[in-house]
Short mmCIF file of C-alpha atoms (C1' of nucleotides) in Angstrom, two decimals:
data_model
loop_
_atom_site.label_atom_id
_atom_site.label_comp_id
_atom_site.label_asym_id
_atom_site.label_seq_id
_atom_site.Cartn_x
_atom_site.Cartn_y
_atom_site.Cartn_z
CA UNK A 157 59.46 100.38 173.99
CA UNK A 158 57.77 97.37 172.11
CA UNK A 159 54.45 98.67 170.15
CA UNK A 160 51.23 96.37 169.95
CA UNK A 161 49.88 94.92 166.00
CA UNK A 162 49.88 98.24 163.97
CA UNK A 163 52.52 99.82 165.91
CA UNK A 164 49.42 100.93 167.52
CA UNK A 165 49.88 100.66 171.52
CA UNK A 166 52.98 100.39 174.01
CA UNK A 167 52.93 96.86 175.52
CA UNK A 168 56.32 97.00 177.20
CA UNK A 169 58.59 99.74 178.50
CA UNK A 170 62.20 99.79 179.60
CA UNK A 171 62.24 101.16 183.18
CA UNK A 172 63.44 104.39 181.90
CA UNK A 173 60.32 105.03 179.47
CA UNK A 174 58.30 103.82 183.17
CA UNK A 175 60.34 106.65 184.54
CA UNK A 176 59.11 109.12 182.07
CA UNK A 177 55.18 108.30 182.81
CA UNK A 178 54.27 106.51 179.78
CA UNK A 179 51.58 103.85 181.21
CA UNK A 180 51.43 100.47 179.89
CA UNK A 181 49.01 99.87 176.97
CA UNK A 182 49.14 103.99 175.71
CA UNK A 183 48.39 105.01 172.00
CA UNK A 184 51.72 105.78 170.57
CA UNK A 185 50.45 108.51 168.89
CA UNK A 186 49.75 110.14 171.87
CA UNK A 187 53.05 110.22 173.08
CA UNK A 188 54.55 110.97 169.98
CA UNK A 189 56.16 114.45 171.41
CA UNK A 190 58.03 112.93 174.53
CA UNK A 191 59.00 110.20 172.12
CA UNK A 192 60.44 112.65 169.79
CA UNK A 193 62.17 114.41 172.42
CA UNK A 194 63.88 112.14 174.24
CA UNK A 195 64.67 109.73 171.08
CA UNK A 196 62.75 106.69 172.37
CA UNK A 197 63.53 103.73 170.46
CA UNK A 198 60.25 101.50 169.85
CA UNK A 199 60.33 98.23 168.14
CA UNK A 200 56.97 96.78 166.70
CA UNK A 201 56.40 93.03 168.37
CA UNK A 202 58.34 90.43 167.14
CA UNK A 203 57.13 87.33 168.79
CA UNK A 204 59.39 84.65 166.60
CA UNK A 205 62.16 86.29 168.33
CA UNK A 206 60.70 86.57 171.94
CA UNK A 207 59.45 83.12 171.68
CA UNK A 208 62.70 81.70 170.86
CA UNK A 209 64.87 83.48 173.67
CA UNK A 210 61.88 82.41 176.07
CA UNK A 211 62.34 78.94 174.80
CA UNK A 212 66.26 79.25 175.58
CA UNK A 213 65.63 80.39 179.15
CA UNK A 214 62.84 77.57 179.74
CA UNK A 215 64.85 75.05 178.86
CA UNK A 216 67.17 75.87 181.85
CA UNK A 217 64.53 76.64 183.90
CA UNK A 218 62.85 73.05 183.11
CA UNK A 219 66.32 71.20 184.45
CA UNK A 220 66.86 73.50 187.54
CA UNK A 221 63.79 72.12 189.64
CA UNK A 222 61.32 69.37 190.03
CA UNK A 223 58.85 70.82 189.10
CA UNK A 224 58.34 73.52 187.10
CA UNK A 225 55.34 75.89 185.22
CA UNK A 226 55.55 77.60 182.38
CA UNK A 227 53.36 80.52 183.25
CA UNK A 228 53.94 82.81 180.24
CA UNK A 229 56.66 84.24 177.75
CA UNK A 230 58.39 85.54 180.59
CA UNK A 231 57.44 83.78 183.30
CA UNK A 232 57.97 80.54 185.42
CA UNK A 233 57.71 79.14 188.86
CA UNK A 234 59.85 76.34 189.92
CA UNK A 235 58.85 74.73 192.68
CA UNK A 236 61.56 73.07 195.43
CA UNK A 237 60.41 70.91 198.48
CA UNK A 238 62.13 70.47 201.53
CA UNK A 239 64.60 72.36 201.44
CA UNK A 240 65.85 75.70 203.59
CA UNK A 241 65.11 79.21 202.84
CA UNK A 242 68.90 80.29 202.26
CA UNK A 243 69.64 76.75 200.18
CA UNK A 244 67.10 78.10 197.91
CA UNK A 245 68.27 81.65 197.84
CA UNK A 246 72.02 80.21 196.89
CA UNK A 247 70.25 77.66 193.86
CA UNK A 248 68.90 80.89 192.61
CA UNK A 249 71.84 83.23 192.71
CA UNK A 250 74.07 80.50 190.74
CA UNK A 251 70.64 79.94 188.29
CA UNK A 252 70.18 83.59 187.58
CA UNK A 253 74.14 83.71 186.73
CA UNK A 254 73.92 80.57 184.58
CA UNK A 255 71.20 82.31 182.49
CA UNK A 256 72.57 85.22 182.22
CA UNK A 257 76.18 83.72 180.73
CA UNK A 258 74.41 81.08 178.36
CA UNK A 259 71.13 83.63 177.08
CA UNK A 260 71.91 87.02 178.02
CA UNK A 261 68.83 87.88 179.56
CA UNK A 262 69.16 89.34 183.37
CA UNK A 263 66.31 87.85 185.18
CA UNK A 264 64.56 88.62 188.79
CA UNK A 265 63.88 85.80 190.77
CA UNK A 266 61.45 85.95 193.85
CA UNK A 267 60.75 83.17 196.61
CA UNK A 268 57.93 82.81 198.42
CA UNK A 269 56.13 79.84 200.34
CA UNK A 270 53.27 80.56 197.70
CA UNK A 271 52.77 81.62 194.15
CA UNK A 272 51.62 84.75 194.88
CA UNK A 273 54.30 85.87 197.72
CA UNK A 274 56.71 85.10 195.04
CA UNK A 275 55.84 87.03 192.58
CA UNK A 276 55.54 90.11 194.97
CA UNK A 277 59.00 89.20 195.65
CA UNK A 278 60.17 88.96 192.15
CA UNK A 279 58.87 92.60 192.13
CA UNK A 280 60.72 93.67 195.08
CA UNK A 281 63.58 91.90 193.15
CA UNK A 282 63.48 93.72 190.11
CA UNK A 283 62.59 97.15 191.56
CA UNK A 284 65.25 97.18 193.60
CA UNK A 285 68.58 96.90 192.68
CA UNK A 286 70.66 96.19 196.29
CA UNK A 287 68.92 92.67 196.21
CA UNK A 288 70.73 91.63 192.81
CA UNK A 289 67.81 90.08 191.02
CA UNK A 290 67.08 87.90 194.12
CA UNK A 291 64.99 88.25 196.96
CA UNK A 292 63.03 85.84 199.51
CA UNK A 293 59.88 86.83 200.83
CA UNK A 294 61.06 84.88 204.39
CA UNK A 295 63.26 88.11 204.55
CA UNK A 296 62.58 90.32 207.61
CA UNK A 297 62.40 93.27 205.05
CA UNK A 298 59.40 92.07 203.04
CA UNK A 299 56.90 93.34 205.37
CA UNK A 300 57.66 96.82 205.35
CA UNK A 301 57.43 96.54 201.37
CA UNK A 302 53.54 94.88 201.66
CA UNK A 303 52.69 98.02 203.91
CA UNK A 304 53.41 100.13 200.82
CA UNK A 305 52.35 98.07 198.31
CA UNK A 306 49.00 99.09 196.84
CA UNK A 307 46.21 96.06 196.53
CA UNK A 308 46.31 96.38 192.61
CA UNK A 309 50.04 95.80 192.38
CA UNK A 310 49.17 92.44 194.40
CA UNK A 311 48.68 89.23 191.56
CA UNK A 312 45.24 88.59 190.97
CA UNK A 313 44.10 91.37 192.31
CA UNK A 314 42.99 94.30 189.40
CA UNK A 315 41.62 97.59 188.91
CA UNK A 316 37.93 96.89 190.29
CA UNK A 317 38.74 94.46 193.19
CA UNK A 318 41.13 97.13 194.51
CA UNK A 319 38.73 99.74 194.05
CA UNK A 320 35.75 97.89 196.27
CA UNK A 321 38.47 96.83 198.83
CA UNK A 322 39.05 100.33 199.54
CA UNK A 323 35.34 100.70 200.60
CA UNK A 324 36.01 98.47 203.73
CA UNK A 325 39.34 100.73 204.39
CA UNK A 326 41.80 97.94 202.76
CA UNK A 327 44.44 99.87 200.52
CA UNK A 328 48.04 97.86 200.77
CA UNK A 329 48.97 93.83 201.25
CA UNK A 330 49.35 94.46 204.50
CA UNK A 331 46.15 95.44 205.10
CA UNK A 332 44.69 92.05 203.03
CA UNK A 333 46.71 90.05 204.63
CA UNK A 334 44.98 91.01 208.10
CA UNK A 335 42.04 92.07 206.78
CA UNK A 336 38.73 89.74 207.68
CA UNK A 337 38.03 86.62 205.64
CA UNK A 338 34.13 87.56 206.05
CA UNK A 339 34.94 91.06 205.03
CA UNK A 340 37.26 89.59 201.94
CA UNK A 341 34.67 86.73 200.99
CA UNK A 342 32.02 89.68 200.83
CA UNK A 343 33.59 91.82 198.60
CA UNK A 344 35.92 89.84 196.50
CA UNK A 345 34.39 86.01 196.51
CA UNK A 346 36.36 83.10 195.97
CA UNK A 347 39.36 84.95 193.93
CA UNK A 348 40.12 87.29 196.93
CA UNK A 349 40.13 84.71 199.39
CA UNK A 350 42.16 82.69 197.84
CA UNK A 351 44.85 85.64 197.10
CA UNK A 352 44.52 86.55 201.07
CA UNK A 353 45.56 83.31 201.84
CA UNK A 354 48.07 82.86 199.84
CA UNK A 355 49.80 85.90 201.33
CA UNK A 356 49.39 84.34 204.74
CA UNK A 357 51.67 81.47 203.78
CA UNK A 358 48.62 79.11 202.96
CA UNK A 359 48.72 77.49 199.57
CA UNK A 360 45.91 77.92 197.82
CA UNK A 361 47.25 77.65 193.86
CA UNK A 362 48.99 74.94 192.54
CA UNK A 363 51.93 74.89 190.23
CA UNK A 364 50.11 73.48 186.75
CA UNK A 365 52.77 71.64 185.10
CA UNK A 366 50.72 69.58 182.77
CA UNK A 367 50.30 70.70 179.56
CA UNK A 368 46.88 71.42 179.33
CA UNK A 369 45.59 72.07 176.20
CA UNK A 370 43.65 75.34 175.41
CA UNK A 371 39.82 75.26 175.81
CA UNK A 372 39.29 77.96 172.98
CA UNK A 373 41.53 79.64 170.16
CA UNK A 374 41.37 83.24 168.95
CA UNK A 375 42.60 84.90 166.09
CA UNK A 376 42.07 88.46 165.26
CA UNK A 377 43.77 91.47 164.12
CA UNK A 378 42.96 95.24 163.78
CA UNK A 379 43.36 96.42 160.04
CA UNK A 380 46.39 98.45 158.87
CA UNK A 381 43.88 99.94 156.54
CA UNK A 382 40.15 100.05 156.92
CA UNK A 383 38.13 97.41 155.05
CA UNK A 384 34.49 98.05 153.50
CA UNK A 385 34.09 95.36 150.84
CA UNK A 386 32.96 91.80 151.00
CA UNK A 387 35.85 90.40 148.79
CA UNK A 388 38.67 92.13 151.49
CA UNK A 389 36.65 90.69 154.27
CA UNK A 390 36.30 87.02 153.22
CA UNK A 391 40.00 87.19 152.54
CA UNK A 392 40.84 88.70 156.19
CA UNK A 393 38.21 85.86 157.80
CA UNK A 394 40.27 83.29 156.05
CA UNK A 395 43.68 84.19 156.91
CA UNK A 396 42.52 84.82 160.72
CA UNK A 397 40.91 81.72 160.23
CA UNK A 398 44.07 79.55 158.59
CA UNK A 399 45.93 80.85 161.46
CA UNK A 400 43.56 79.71 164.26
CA UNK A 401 43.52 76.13 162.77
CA UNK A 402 47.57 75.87 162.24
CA UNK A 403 47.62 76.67 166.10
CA UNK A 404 44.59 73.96 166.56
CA UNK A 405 46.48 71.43 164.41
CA UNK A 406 50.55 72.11 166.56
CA UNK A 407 47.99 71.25 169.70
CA UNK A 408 46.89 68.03 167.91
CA UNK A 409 43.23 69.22 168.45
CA UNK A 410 40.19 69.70 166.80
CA UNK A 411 37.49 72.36 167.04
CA UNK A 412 33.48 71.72 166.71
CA UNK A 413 32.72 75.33 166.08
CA UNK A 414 33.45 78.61 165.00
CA UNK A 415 32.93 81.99 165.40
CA UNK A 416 32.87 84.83 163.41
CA UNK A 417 33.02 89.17 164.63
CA UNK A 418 33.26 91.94 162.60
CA UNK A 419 33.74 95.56 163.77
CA UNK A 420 33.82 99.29 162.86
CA UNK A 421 36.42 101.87 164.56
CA UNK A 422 34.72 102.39 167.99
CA UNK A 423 36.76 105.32 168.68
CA UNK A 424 35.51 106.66 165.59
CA UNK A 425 32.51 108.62 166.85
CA UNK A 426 32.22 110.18 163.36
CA UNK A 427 31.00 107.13 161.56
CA UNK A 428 28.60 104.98 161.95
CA UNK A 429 28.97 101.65 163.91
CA UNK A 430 27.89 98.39 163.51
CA UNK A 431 29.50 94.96 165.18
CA UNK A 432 28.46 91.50 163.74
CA UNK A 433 29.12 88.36 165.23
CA UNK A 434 27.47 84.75 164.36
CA UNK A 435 28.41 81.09 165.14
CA UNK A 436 27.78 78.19 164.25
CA UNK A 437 29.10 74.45 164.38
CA UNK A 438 31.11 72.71 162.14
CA UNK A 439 29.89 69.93 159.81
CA UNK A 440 32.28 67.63 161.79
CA UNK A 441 34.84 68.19 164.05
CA UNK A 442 38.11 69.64 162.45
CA UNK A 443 40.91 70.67 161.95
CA UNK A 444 41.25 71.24 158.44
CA UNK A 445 41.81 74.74 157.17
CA UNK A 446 39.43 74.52 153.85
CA UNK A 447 36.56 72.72 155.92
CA UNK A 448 36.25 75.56 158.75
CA UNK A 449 36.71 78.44 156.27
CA UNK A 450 33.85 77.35 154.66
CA UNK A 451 31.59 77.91 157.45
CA UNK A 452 33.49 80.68 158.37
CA UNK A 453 32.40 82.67 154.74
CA UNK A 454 28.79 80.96 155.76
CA UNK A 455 28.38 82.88 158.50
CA UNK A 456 30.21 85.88 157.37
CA UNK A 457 27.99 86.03 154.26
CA UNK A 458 25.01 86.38 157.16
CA UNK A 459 26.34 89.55 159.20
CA UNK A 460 28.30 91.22 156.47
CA UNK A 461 27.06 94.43 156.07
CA UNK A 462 27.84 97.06 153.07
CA UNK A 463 28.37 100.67 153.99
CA UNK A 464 30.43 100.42 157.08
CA UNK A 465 33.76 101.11 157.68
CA UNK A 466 35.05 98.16 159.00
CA UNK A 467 38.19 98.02 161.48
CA UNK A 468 38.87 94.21 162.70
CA UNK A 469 37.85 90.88 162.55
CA UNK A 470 38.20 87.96 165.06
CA UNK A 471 37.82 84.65 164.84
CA UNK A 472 37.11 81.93 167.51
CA UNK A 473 36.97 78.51 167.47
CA UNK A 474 35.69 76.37 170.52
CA UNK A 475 34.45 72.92 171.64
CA UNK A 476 38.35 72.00 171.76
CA UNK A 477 39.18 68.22 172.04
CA UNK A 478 41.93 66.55 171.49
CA UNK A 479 42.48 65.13 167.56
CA UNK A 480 42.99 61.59 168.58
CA UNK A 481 39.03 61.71 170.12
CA UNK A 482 37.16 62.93 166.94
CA UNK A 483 34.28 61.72 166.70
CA UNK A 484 33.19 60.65 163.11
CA UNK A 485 30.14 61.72 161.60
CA UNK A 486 27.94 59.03 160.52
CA UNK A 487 27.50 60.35 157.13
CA UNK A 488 31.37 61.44 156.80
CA UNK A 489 33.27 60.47 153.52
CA UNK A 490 36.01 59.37 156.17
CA UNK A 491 38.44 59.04 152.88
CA UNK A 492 38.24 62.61 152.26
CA UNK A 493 38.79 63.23 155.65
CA UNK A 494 41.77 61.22 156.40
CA UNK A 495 43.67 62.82 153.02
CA UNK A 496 42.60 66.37 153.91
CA UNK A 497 44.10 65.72 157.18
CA UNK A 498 47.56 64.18 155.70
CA UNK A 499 47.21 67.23 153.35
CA UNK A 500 47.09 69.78 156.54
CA UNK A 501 50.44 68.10 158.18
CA UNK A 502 52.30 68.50 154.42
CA UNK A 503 51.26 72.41 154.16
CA UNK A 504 52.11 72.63 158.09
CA UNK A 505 55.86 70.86 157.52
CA UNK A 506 56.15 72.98 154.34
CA UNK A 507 55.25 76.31 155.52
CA UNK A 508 57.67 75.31 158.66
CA UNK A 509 60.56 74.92 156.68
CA UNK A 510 60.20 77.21 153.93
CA UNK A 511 58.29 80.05 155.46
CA UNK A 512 54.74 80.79 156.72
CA UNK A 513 52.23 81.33 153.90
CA UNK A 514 54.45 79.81 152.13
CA UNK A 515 51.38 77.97 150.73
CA UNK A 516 48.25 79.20 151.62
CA UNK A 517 44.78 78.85 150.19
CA UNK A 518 43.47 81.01 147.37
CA UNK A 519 40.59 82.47 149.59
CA UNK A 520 43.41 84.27 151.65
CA UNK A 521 43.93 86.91 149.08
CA UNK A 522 46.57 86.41 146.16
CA UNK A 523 47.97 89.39 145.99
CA UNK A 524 51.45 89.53 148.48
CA UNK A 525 50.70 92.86 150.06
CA UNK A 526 47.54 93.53 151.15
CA UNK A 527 46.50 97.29 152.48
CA UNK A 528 44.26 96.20 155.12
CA UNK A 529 47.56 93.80 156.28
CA UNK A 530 49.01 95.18 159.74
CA UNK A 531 51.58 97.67 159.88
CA UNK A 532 54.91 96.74 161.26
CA UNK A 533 57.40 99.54 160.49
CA UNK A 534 59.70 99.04 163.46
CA UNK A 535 60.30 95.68 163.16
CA UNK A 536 63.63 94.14 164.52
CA UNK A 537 65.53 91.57 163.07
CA UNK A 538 63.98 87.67 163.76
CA UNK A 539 67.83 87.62 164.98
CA UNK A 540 67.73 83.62 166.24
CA UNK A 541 65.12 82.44 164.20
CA UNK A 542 65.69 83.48 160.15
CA UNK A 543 69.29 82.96 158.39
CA UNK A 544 68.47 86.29 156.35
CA UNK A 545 68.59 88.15 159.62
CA UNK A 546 71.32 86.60 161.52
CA UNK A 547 72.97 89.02 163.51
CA UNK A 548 76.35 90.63 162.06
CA UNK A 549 79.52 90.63 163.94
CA UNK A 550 82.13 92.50 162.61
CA UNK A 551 85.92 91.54 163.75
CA UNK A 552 88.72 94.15 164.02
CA UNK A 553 92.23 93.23 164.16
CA UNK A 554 95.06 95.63 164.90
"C1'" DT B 179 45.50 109.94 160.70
"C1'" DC B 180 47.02 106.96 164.42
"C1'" DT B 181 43.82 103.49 169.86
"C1'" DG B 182 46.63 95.27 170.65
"C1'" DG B 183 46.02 90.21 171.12
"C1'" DG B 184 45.31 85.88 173.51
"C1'" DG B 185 44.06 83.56 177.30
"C1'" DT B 186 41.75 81.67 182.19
"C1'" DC B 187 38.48 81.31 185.93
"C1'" DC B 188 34.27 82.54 188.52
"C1'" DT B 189 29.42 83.63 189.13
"C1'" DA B 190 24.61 84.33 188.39
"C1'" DG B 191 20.80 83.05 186.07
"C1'" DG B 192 18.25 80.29 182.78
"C1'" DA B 193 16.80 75.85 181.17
"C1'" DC B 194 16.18 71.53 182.11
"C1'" DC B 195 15.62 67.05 184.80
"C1'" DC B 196 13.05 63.94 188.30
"C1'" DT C 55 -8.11 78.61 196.49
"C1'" DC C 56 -3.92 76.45 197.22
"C1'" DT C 57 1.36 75.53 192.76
"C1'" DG C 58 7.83 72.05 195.99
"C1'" DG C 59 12.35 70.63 196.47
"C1'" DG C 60 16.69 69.30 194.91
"C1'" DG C 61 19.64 68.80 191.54
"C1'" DT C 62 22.82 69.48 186.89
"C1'" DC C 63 24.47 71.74 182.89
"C1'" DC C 64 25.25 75.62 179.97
"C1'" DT C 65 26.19 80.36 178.86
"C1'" DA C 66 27.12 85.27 179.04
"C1'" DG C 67 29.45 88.59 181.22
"C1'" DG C 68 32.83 90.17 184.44
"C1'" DA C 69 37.38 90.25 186.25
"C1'" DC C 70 41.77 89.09 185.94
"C1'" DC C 71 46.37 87.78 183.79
"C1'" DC C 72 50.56 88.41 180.47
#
DNA sequence: TCTGGGGTCCTAGGACCC
DNA sequence: TCTGGGGTCCTAGGACCC
């Protein structure tokens, strides 16, 4: 299993921890017996490692077809016009080979006329193991698998549409798929609709292959170890914030303004609770670290509060546009401005080469180790990405 | 004792305009 | 006494995703 920040929750499961009824998203602790007993391994996240494997696979993936989406760490859909049902079922066999030789991973592929037919296919794919990590939704078996499906399992689709679909007697795909668009479009709105459609055959969702950059940027962490002074605070609001404007600055954007939240333990019903949250904009639109921590401690300064046991803070910056549109502020010392900004891409190429935090502003906390800093004690080597934790292979000759 | 993080899109309602 | 009609934009909150 692979724990959340904190080793705190399960966020992925091998099919034999599924097996064992662990849901997605538990408290480890509250597993910690069957864990024991059947010597589960868990790993705490390691996302410079995911994040380069994903890249590996991508890369593939972005010369196999014409077009092609990056929908998340794990995820793609490649897109192939006019061509047959069983040429694209042969392409995929050979692709799923070729990334299994040159990365390792084994991969499920599903094909569908739509996005959302293929990725019940993918799941048909990977849950079943006679298909070989292939399977076409064209096939004259994938309707028996939407009459069991449940509505939630379908993409798009969650907990609470599922739940008022049931109300009008709707419970699998099949059912949605034959179900009544004024009976969908009553209960679901546009969303459902759409997803209906799209498991009739009828496009509905594009493939989005243009980069588009994000419209807002969080950063926030739990603490390791509760916080309940101003001085640990400020320092957690500028490290969350120093790492929100490094991602701001790889997009090339800038952000107009921030804001700040601060909470207590809400599963803590023994102490008292308090959440604090304030925004406000920039003096000009930014991307330099030192300019939005300072509004950041501004408006921290506001909604701190002493006597409160305080459990994570998030940061947000919004009003996203791109760096090369910043508007200057008429009474802007644009001097300052342009060498803070040369100053950002030196600390950025730095901290690349020699290690995040590498250099870091004072604000962040001097000290290396902080308590309230998240726990990682499972952590598995950065195998791909760090030369200290290159993998060993050991030869022996006889 | 221990309970994650980072996104997107849609909708309703408020505020505002002429 | 009687108080319209047709828009746009913004925002918070909900629902969903990985």
């Amino acid at each position: 299993m692979v724990a959340s920040n904190n080793d705190g929750c399960i966020v992925a499961r091998s099919p034999e921890v599924k097996a064992l009824g662990i849901p997605m998203g538990a408290p480890a602790y509250q597993w910690k017996d069957l864990i024991r007993q059947h010597d589960i391994k868990i790993f705490s996240g390691n996302f410079a490692l995911y994040g380069d494997l994903s890249k590996r696979v991508m890369q593939i993936l972005l010369q196999a077809a014409p077009t092609v989406e990056i929908y998340s760490i794990d995820e793609a859909f490649l897109e192939f016009p006019s061509l047959t049902n069983e040429m694209i079922i042969s392409i995929c066999k050979n692709l799923r080979s070729r990334l299994l030789q040159s990365t390792g991973i084994p991969v499920s592929i599903g094909i569908g006329k739509t996005k959302t037919l293929a990725k019940i296919a993918v799941e048909i794919a990977k849950k079943n193991s006679e298909f070989q990590g292939v399977f076409s939704a064209e096939s004259d078996k994938f309707d028996s698998f939407l009459a069991h499906m449940p509505t939630s399992d379908i993409w798009g689709i969650g907990r609470k549409l599922s739940e008022r679909l049931k109300c009008f007697g709707i419970y699998t795909a099949k059912d949605l798929k034959q179900a009544q668009d004024i009976i969908i479009r009553k209960c679901t709105h546009l969303p459902g609709i759409r997803t209906t459609y799209e498991l009739r055959g009828i496009k509905c969702i594009e493939l989005q292959t243009a980069h588009s950059s994000r419209k807002g940027i969080t950063a926030s962490r739990s603490f390791g170890h509760p916080v309940s002074t101003y001085t640990e605070m400020a320092e957690a609001i500028a490290l969350y914030t120093t790492r929100a404007a490094e991602r701001l600055r790889s997009d090339k954007s800038i952000a107009s303004w921030i804001q700040i939240c601060i909470v207590t333990n809400y599963f803590r019903k023994d102490q008292k609770q308090y959440v604090g949250f304030d925004s406000g904009l920039l003096l000009q639109p930014t991307a330099v670290t030192s300019e939005i921590i300072k509004t950041a401690h501004i408006l921290l300064k506001r909604i701190f509060k002493e006597g409160f046991i305080y459990k994570k803070a998030i940061v947000n910056l919004g009003g996203i546009t791109p760096a090369s549109q910043q508007q200057i502020s008429m009474l802007a010392d644009i001097k300052t401005s342009q060498r803070l900004s040369r100053l950002m891409t030196a600390v950025d190429k730095i901290n690349r080469k020699a290690g995040r935090n590498k250099i870091h502003y004072a604000s962040c906390g001097i000290l290396k180790k902080k308590s309230w800093h998240p726990k990682s004690e499972m952590l598995s080597r950065r195998y791909t990405t760090s030369w200290q934790e290159l993998p060993v292979v050991k030869a022996i000759y006889s």
